[in-house]
XYZ file of C-alpha atoms in Angstrom:
57
model
C 0.000 0.000 0.000
C 2.927 2.332 0.689
C 4.220 1.910 -2.853
C 0.782 2.708 -4.276
C 0.490 5.889 -2.201
C 3.997 6.985 -3.147
C 3.279 6.387 -6.836
C -0.036 8.235 -6.604
C 1.693 11.162 -4.919
C 4.364 11.335 -7.632
C 1.737 11.317 -10.401
C -0.306 14.005 -8.653
C 2.765 16.210 -8.221
C 3.638 15.766 -11.908
C 0.080 16.598 -13.015
C 0.021 19.644 -10.749
C 3.327 20.807 -12.207
C 1.995 20.529 -15.743
C -1.182 22.379 -14.777
C 0.790 25.179 -13.125
C 2.904 25.504 -16.269
C -0.199 25.901 -18.442
C -1.773 28.367 -16.005
C 1.455 30.402 -16.020
C 1.115 30.860 -19.782
C 3.308 28.125 -21.209
C 2.038 25.971 -24.053
C 0.630 22.557 -23.164
C 2.570 19.449 -24.123
C 2.408 18.463 -27.787
C 3.282 15.277 -29.595
C 6.524 14.704 -31.422
C 6.926 15.316 -35.137
C 7.760 11.671 -35.787
C 4.248 10.450 -35.119
C 1.741 8.827 -37.430
C -0.199 12.112 -37.632
C 1.799 13.103 -40.718
C 0.959 9.816 -42.431
C -2.708 9.909 -41.445
C -3.546 13.584 -41.976
C -0.899 14.556 -44.533
C 0.766 17.231 -42.432
C 1.960 17.915 -38.923
C 0.680 21.067 -37.247
C 3.612 21.241 -34.848
C 6.510 21.410 -37.286
C 4.877 21.864 -40.689
C 6.240 18.564 -41.962
C 4.265 17.044 -44.797
C 3.345 13.375 -45.157
C 6.132 12.853 -47.692
C 8.760 13.571 -45.036
C 9.807 16.977 -46.315
C 9.498 20.316 -44.563
C 7.293 23.147 -45.727
C 9.238 26.250 -46.724
């Protein structure tokens, strides 16, 4: 039970840290550019990479 409570505490602290970062005006976490989003949707909104693997000018 101690391990569960410790793990829960660590996750809650991490979630609170992310929430404080967003409240302070930082951008929320985004996915990496190497995901399947480029293959599925044809482009990646984060980096501008197209589905063919090249970058937009």
